[in-house]
Amino acid sequence: MRTIDYHMHTYFSGDSEANPREHVLKAIEMNLDEICFTDHRDFDYPIDSFELDVENYYQEIQSLKEEFKDQIKIKWGIEMGLDLDHQEEIENLIQQYPFDFVIGSIHVIHHTEFYYGEFFKGKTKEQAHREFFEETLKCVKAFDCFNVLGHLDYIVRYGPYEDKTVDHQKYQDIIDEIFKTLIQKGKGIEVNTSGYRDLKTCGFPNFEQVQRYYDLGGRIITIGTDSHTSDRVGENCLNVAKKYQEIGFDDVSTFTQRKRD
Ligand code: HSO
Ligand code: ZN
Ligand code: ZN
Ligand code: ZN
């Protein structure tokens, strides 16, 4: 089982100041086999801007890839906000550039977001969580441009609740359909290790859900820290790789020009 970090942000993202070179140095120090940069692009993020200077981002990662080619494998990717209000622009952007890997993430639903909390207004926790998974299912069905679904239960980070945890059982039928759709479309999931910090216990999704994905036939899986600073690169990736092995996965998946290696 290789150890990878396939979810990292740098100063090309609207919410990070990190230098990609520092990420590479940290990844080498952490003994990772391979990394992929996945800077943000969201087309309709309220309040903040998640535009992306794709050309300069490409040039900078290409030159790091060359400089460090004897020490670590470096890929160039993107975390694309899946948003049904902007489907054509999103698919077009991905077609236009030679990304190695695309994470599809739900950060915005009809111009409302989770981070500042607009999405939760006037909803019970169960309503908000159900709507989030239903929208995720719609996106997974509608979009083709991505390789893995980012942070399946991302909503667990946010919401005005004392207990933010997601009661997966309540939505397991929707989650199962998300998994089945991904499997049928040849797409995968990630475990996002930032969950170890947010939940204090595990990555997100948790390993019960990863087991469920495996039992339904899912084999495409990546590991990502969602680092916005270099000190977090590689954090808990080895733990996750070991868990994958226990579940039965042979290896993590890596990608070149959006195809599995
Ligand atoms: N895109 C972030 C959430 C956020 N941060 C919005 C600042 N604004 C999640 O990686
Ligand atoms: Zn971010
Ligand atoms: Zn995200
Ligand atoms: Zn991210």
Short mmCIF file of C-alpha atoms in Angstrom, two decimals, residues 172 176 179-180 183 189 207-221 244 246-249:
data_model
loop_
_atom_site.label_atom_id
_atom_site.label_comp_id
_atom_site.label_asym_id
_atom_site.label_seq_id
_atom_site.Cartn_x
_atom_site.Cartn_y
_atom_site.Cartn_z
CA GLN A 172 -27.62 5.30 4.48
CA ASP A 176 -25.40 3.80 -0.65
CA PHE A 179 -21.47 4.85 -3.60
CA LYS A 180 -23.22 2.71 -6.22
CA ILE A 183 -18.73 2.65 -8.62
CA ILE A 189 -13.87 8.45 -2.88
CA PHE A 207 -14.02 3.73 8.19
CA GLU A 208 -17.48 2.21 8.60
CA GLN A 209 -18.51 4.14 5.52
CA VAL A 210 -15.30 3.19 3.71
CA GLN A 211 -16.04 -0.46 4.55
CA ARG A 212 -19.54 0.01 3.15
CA TYR A 213 -18.10 1.44 -0.07
CA TYR A 214 -15.72 -1.53 -0.29
CA ASP A 215 -18.50 -4.06 0.37
CA LEU A 216 -20.59 -2.51 -2.41
CA GLY A 217 -17.65 -3.07 -4.77
CA GLY A 218 -15.76 0.24 -4.52
CA ARG A 219 -12.03 -0.07 -5.14
CA ILE A 220 -10.96 3.43 -6.20
CA ILE A 221 -9.76 5.31 -3.15
CA TYR A 244 -7.35 0.57 3.91
CA GLU A 246 -7.27 -3.92 6.94
CA ILE A 247 -10.47 -3.31 4.97
CA GLY A 248 -9.04 -5.22 2.01
CA PHE A 249 -7.90 -2.63 -0.52
#
